[in-house]
Every structure is written in C-alpha cells, then in structure tokens.
Coordinates of C-alpha atoms in Angstrom, one line a residue:
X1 CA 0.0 0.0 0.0
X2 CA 1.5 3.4 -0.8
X3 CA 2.1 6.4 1.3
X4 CA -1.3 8.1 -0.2
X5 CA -3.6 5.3 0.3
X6 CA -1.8 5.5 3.9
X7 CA -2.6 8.9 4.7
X8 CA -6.0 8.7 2.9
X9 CA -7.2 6.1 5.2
X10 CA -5.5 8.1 8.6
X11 CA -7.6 11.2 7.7
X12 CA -10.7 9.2 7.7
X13 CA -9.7 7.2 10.8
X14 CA -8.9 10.3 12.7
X15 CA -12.3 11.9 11.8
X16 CA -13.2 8.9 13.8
X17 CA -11.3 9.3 16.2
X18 CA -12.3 13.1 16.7
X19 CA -16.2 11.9 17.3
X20 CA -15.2 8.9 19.6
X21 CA -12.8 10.6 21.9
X22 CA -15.0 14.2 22.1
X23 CA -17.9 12.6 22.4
X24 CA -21.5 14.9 22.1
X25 CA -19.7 17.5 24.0
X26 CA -19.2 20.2 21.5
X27 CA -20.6 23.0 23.5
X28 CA -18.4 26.3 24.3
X29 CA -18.1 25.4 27.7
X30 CA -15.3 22.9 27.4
X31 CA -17.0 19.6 27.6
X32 CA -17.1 17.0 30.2
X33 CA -13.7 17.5 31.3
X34 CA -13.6 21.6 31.6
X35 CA -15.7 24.6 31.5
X36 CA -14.9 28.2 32.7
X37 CA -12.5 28.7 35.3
X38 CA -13.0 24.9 36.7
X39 CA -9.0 24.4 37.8
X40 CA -9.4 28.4 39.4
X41 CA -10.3 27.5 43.0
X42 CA -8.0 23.9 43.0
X43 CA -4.8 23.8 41.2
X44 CA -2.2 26.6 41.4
X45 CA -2.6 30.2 40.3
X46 CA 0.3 29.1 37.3
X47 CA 0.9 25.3 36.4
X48 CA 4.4 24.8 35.3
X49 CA 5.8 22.2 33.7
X50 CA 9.3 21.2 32.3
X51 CA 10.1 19.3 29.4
X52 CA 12.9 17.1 28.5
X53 CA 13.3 19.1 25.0
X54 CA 12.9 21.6 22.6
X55 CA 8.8 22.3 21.3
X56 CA 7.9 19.6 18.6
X57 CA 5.0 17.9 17.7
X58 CA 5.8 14.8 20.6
X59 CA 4.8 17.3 22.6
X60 CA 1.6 18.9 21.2
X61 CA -0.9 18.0 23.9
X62 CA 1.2 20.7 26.2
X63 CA 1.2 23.5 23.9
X64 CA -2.8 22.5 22.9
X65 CA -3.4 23.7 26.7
X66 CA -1.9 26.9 25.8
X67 CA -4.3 29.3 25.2
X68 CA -3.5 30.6 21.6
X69 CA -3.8 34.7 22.6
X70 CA -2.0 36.7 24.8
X71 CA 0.6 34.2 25.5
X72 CA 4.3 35.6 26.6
X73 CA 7.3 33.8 25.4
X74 CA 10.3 34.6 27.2
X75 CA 12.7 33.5 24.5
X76 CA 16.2 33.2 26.8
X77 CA 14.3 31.2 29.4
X78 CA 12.6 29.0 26.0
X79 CA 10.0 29.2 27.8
X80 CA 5.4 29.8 26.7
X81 CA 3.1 31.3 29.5
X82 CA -0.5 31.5 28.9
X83 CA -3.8 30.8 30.0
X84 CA -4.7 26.9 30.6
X85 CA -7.3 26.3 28.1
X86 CA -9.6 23.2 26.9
X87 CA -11.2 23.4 23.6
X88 CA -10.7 27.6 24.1
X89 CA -12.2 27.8 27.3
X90 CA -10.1 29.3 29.9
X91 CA -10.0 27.2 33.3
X92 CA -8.8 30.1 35.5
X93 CA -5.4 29.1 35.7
X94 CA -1.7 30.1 33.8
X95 CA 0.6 27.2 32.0
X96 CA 3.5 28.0 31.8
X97 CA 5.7 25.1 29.5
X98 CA 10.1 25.3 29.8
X99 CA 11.7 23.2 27.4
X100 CA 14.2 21.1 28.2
X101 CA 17.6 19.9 26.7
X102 CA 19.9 22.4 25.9
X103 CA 17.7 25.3 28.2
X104 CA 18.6 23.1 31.5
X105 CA 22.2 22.0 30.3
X106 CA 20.9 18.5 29.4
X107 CA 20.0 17.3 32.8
X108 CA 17.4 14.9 33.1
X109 CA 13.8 17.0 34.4
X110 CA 13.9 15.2 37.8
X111 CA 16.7 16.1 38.8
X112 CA 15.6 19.9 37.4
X113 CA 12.2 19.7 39.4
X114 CA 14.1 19.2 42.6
X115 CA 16.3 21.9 42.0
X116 CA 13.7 24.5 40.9
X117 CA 10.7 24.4 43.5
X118 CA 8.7 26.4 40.9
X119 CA 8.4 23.7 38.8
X120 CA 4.8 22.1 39.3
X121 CA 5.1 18.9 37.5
X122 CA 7.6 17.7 34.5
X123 CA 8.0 15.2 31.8
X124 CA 9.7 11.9 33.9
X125 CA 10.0 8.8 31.8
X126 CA 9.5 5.2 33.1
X127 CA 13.5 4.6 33.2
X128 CA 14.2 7.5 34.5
X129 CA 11.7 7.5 37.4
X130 CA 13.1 4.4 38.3
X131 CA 16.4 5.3 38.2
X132 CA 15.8 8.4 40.7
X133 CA 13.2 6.1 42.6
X134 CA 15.6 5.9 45.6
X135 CA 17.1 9.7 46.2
X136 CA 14.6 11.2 43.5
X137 CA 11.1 9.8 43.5
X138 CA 8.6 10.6 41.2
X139 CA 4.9 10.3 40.6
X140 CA 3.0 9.7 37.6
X141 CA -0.3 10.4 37.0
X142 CA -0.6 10.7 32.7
X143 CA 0.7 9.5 30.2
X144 CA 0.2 11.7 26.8
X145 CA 2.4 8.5 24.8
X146 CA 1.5 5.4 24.4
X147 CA 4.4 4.1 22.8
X148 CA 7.9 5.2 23.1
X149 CA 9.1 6.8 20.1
X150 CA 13.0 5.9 20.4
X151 CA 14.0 4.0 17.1
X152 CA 17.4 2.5 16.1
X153 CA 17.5 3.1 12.1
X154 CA 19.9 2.3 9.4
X155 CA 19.9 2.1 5.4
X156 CA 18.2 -0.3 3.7
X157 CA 20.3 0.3 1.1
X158 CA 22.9 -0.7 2.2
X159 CA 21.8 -3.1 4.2
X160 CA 18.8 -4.5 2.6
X161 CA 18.8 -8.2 4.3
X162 CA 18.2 -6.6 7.7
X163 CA 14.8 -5.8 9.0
X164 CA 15.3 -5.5 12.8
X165 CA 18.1 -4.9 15.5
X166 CA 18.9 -7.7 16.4
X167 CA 19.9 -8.2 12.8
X168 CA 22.1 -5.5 13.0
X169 CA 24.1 -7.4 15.5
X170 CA 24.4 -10.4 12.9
X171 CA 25.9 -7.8 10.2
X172 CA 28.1 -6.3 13.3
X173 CA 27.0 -3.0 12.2
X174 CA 28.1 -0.3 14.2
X175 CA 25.4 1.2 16.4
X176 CA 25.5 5.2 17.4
X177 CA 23.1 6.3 20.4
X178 CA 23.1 9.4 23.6
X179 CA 25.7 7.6 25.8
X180 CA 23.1 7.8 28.8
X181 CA 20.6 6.1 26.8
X182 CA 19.1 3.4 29.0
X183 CA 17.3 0.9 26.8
X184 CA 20.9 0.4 25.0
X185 CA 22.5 -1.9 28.3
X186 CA 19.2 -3.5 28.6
X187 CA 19.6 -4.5 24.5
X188 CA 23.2 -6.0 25.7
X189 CA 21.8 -7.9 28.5
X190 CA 19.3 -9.3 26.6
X191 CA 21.7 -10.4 23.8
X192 CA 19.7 -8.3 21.4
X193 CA 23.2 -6.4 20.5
X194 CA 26.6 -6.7 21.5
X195 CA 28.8 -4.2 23.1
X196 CA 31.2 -4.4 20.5
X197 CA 29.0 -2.8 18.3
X198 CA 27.6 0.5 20.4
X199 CA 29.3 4.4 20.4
X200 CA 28.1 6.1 22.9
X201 CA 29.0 9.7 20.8
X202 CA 25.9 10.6 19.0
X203 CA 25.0 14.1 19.7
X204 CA 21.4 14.2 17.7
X205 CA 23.0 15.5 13.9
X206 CA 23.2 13.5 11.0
X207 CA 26.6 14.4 9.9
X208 CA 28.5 11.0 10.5
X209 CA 25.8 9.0 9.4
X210 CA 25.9 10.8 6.2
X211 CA 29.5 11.3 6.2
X212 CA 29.8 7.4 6.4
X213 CA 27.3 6.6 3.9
X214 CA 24.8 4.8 5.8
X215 CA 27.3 2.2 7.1
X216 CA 26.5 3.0 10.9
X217 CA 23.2 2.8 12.7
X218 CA 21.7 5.5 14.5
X219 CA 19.3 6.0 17.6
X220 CA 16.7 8.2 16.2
X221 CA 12.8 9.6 17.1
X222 CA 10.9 7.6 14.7
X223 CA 8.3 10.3 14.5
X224 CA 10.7 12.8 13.2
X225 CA 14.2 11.4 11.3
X226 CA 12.8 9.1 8.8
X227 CA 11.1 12.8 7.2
X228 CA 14.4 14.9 8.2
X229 CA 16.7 12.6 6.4
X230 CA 14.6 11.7 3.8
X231 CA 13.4 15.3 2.6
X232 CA 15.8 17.9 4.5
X233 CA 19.1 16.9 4.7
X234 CA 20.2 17.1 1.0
X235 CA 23.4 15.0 1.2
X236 CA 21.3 11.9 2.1
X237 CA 18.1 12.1 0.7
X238 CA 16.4 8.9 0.7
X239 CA 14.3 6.5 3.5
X240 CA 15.9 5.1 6.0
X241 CA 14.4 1.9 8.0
X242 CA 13.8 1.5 11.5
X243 CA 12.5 -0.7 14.6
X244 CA 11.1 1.4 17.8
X245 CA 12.9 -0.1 21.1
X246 CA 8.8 -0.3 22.1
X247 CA 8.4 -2.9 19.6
X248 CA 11.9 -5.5 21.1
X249 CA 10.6 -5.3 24.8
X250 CA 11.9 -2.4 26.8
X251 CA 7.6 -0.7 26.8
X252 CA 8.6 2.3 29.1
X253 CA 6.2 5.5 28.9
X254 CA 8.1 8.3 27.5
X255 CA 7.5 11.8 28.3
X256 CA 4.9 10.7 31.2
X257 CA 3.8 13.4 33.6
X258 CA 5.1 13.4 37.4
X259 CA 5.6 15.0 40.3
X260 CA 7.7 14.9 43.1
X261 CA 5.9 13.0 46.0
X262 CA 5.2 15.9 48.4
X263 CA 4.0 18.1 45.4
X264 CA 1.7 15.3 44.5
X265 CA -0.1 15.0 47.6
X266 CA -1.0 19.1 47.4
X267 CA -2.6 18.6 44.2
X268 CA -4.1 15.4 44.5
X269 CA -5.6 16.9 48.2
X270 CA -6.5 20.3 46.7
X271 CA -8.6 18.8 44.0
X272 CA -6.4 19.7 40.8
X273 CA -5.6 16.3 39.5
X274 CA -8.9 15.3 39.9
X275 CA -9.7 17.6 37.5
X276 CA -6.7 18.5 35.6
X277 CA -6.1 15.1 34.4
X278 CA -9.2 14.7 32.1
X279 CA -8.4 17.9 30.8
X280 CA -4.9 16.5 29.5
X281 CA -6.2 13.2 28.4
X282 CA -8.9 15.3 25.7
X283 CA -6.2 17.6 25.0
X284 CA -4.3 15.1 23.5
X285 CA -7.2 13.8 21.5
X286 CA -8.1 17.4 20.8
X287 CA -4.5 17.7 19.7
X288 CA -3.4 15.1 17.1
X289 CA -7.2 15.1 15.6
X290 CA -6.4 18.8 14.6
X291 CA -3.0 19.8 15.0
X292 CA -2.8 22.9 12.7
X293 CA -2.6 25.9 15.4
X294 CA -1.0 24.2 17.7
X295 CA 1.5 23.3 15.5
X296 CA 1.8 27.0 14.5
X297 CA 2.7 27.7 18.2
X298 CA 5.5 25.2 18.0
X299 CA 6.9 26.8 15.4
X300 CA 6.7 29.9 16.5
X301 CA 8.0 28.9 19.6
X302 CA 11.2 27.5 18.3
X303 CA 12.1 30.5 15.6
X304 CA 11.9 32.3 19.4
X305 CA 14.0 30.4 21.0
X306 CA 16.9 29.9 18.4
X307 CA 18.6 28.2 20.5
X308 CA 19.8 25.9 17.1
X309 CA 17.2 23.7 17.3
X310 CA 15.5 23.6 13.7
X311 CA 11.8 22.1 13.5
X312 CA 10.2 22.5 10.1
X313 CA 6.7 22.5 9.5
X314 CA 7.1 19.5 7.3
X315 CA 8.9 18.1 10.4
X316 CA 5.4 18.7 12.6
X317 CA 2.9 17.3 9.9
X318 CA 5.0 14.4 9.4
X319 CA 5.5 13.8 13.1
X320 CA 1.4 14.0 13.8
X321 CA 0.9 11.7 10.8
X322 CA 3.4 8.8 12.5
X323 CA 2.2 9.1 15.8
X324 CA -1.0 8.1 14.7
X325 CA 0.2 5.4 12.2
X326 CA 2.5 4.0 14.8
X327 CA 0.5 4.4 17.8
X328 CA 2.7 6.5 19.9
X329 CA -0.6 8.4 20.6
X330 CA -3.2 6.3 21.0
X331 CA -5.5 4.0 23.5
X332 CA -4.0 1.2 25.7
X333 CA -5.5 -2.3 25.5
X334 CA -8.7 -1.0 27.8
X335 CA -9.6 1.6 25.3
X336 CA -8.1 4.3 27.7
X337 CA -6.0 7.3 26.7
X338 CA -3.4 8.2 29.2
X339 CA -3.6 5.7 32.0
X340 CA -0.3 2.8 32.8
X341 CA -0.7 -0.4 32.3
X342 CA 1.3 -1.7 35.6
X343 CA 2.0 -5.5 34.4
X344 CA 4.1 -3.0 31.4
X345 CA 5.9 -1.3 34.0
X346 CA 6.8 -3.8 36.2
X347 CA 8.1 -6.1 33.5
X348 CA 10.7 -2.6 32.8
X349 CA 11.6 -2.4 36.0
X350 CA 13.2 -6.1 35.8
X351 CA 14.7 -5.9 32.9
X352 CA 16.3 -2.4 34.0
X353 CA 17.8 -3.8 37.1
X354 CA 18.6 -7.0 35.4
X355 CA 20.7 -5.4 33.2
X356 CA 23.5 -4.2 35.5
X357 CA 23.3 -1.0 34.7
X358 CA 24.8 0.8 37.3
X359 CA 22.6 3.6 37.8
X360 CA 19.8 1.2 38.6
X361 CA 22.3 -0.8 41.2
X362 CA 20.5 0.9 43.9
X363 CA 16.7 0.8 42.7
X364 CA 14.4 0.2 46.0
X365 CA 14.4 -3.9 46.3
X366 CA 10.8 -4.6 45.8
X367 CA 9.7 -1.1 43.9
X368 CA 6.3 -1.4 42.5
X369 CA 4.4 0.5 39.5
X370 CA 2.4 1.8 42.4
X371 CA 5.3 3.4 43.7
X372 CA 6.0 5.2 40.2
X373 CA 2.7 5.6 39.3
X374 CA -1.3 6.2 39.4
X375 CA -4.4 5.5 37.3
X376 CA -6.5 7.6 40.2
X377 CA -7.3 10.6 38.2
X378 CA -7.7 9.2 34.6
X379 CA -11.2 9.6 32.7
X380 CA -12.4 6.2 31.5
X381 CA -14.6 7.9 28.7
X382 CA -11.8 9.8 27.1
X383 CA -9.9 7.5 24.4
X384 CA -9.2 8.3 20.5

C-alpha cells in the first residue's frame, strides 16, 4: 500500500477518532472534562511544567493547553506562558511550558524539578523514574504517549537483508546512540546487540551518518528522522528503516507526567488532579485530531528560541501523521488514553535492574508500579 492510500485512510480514521474521543460535548463550555474557570479554585494560580526538550509535535498536547492569545514567550528562558485552556475555554489558571535539553544544560527534568521548587510537575519517563526512585522519586499520573518513540534506524540500502536490530548485531553494524541512553544496556543484557558494536558519541546530527554513507546505525525519534533525512538533509536524501525499542521489549512511557511525591499530595488533596487530568487526556485527543494551530505555536516557539534547534513545518505534519500510524498516541488495550498499564511497568523495571546498569544498582528492592505511578485521576470515557 503506498504512502497516499496510507494517509487517505488516517484522515478518515482520525475523523473517527475526533467523534469517539470528544464525544456529544461540543458546546463552548469545554466539555465534560472543563468549563470556565474549573481548575481556578483547586490547582495553582500558574501550572508549570518542564520538558525534557525543545517544542515539537511529541509534545503537542502541552502547547494545545496553551491558550493561543495573549501568550508571553520569554525566548532566553525557552519558555510559553499563557492561559490553561480546553477546547478555548479558559480554566482560570496560567501554563506555563520550559523546554528542556539544551535550556537546563541537558540534565534529566527530575533532577531539574528538585532543584527548581517552581516547577509544578515535568515530563519523567519510566527509566528514568526508576532510576531516581531511591534519592529522586517521582509520581506519575498521565501519560500523553502510548508508545515510546525511540528508534534505532539504518539504510536499507545498504543493508537491505536486515529488518530488525537484532539483525544489525548479525551484520556487526556499528550502532550510534546518547551515551546515557538506558534501553541500549538492557539490549546487551538481553543479547539483542553486542557491546562491541555501540558508540556512545551521537550528539542528535546526522553528519557521521551521512559522512559514512549509511554504514552506521543510529538512535533516532521515529516520528521525526525518517522525514528529516529523507526530505531535508540534501546530502542523504532517501528513507531510511527503523525498529522502535517499544516494539523488542523495553515498553517504558516516554514523556509521562510526574511530580515529586510531596507536590503530588498538594494537588491530589486540593482537588487539581482530579480535574486537571481529564483535561490533559482530551487535549491530546483534541491535539493530534487537529493539530494545525497548535503546530503553528510550535513553530513559532522555536524561531523564538533559536537556540539551534530547527523544527520545520514538514517536520510537525509528518510527526502528527506517525504518531498516529505508529501508535505513539493512542489507546491502551482497555480503550483508555493516558492511564499505565502496571503488568508493562513492572516487566521494565526487571529488565532495567537485570541489566547491570549501574545507575539502577540501587533501585528500592521490591519497587512497585504503584510506587511510580497512578491511574486515580484518569477519565475512563476519554480515548481516541
């Protein structure tokens, strides 16, 4: 099937998917899950949370809560404040959304949110919270990804008999990934790749993958470099292939939303999460069902910034389209957008401290998922 029939058939699945997950709530009060200054009197006069990264499409259920007037952008801090909104309707509350990456010096958010008491809640994925579970804890309460989308790619070109990772380990091809990638140890322990094969150097360009014709593997977002090296970077120019780390066992959440432990009592006593949680789970419906001004904030946002990162708007169409044709937004298994599935997390947390890692040497003998995190606050009824 080609790419057209492909994005012929997504366009009518997500008008679908627009009528399941909104429901008969079309009114201009917000819905079921809002209405007019419903967060005012429970959550914190300014929500803010940290990312792990630069504004991109991954992260478009953040940026849909952001009202679309009279936000401020303080461009040196890369950082949005405006009014928290659901389906325009102004809850009575501020959101304010710092990136991540380069604008905290590349530390993970955990470790920001317990240096920065400002910070309300942040982006803490499932390796990482366990990880910190013993100095750091975390709490998780949504989870705007279903599926990680961390991909190991190479060129089918020049490679053409392989189809997976682990047969990049039969070719001994040379792997490139962040150095403090996680999932990577876990792939060694499992026998899925061999040490021999991984640099821990990448730095997120594509120069020495080009530079080296294709010859190397490459860690990768598989919602964003297939497009970028395919349609913008002119010295390559052509597909690449890929397997998501999702798809050979290592299921974390990516880019789930937590607090630190004391912080999540206040809200979850107050009231917030009770209702700020629904409000997240339809934003990401309202999101990737019709993406266009958000993704114009995005944009926006990072021509701000210029901080180096470039995101193009072929980058964000392309991004919305794979999340949906992967599933890296979408329902779990009950239907649900948003919620854990704790057999999932509990089968990551022994392979991560299986895997001799050190940095999960001293993980909390008998952690649980219910010490990482909670399905309290979800909305059964919201799902794409």
């Amino acid at each position: 099937m080609n790419r057209n029939v492909l994005r012929s058939l997504a366009v009518l699945a997500v008008v679908g998917l627009a009528a399941a997950g909104c429901g008969d709530d079309d009114d201009d009060d917000g819905g079921a899950v809002g209405g007019e200054g419903v967060l005012a009197e429970v959550c914190p006069a300014t929500i803010v949370l940290q990312t792990d990264w630069n504004p991109e499409a991954e992260h478009g259920m953040l940026y849909e809560l952001i009202g679309k007037t009279g936000y401020e952008i303080e461009a040196g801090a890369a950082t949005v404040r405006g009014d928290l909104v659901v389906r325009g309707v102004d809850t009575g509350v501020d959101f304010e959304v710092r990136s991540g990456g380069p604008a905290i010096g590349f530390q993970q958010v955990t470790a920001q949110m317990y240096q920065d008491n400002a910070i309300t809640m942040g982006y803490v994925s499932t390796d990482e919270a366990i990880e910190n579970a013993a100095e750091l804890p975390t709490i998780s309460f949504v989870a705007p990804l279903e599926i990680n989308p961390q991909m190991i790619m190479w060129d089918p070109e020049t490679y053409p008999e392989v189809d997976s990772i682990a047969d990049l380990k039969e070719e001994g091809v040379e792997i490139r990934y962040f150095g403090t990638a996680t999932y990577m140890p876990d792939l060694v322990a499992r026998g899925i790749v061999d040490e021999s094969q991984l640099d821990g150097s990448y730095d997120g360009t594509p120069a020495v993958f080009v530079s080296r014709g294709g010859e190397i593997a490459q860690q990768g977002f598989a919602s964003a470099e297939p497009y970028i090296y395919e349609n913008e970077i002119e010295d390559w120019g052509r597909p690449v292939e890929f397997e998501l780390i999702h798809d050979i066992g290592l299921q974390a959440y990516a880019a789930a939303i937590a607090a630190k432990p004391d912080t999540f009592e206040e809200l979850k006593d107050s009231g917030c999460l009770e209702r700020l949680v629904p409000i997240m789970q339809q934003a990401q419906v309202d999101y990737i069902t019709d993406p266009d001004a958000t993704n114009e904030l995005i944009l926006e946002l990072v021509e701000e910034y210029d901080n180096g990162w470039v995101y193009s708007q072929g980058v964000a169409d392309f991004s919305v389209q794979q999340q949906l044709d992967l599933g890296l937004v979408g329902n779990g298994p009950d239907d649900i957008l948003g919620n854990f599935d704790l057999d999932r997390i509990q089968a990551v947390i022994d392979s991560l401290v299986d895997s001799g890692q050190q940095s999960f040497a001293d993980v909390p003998e008998g952690l649980s998922p219910e010490d990482l995190v909670t399905n309290e606050f979800i909305d059964e009824g919201i799902g794409l």
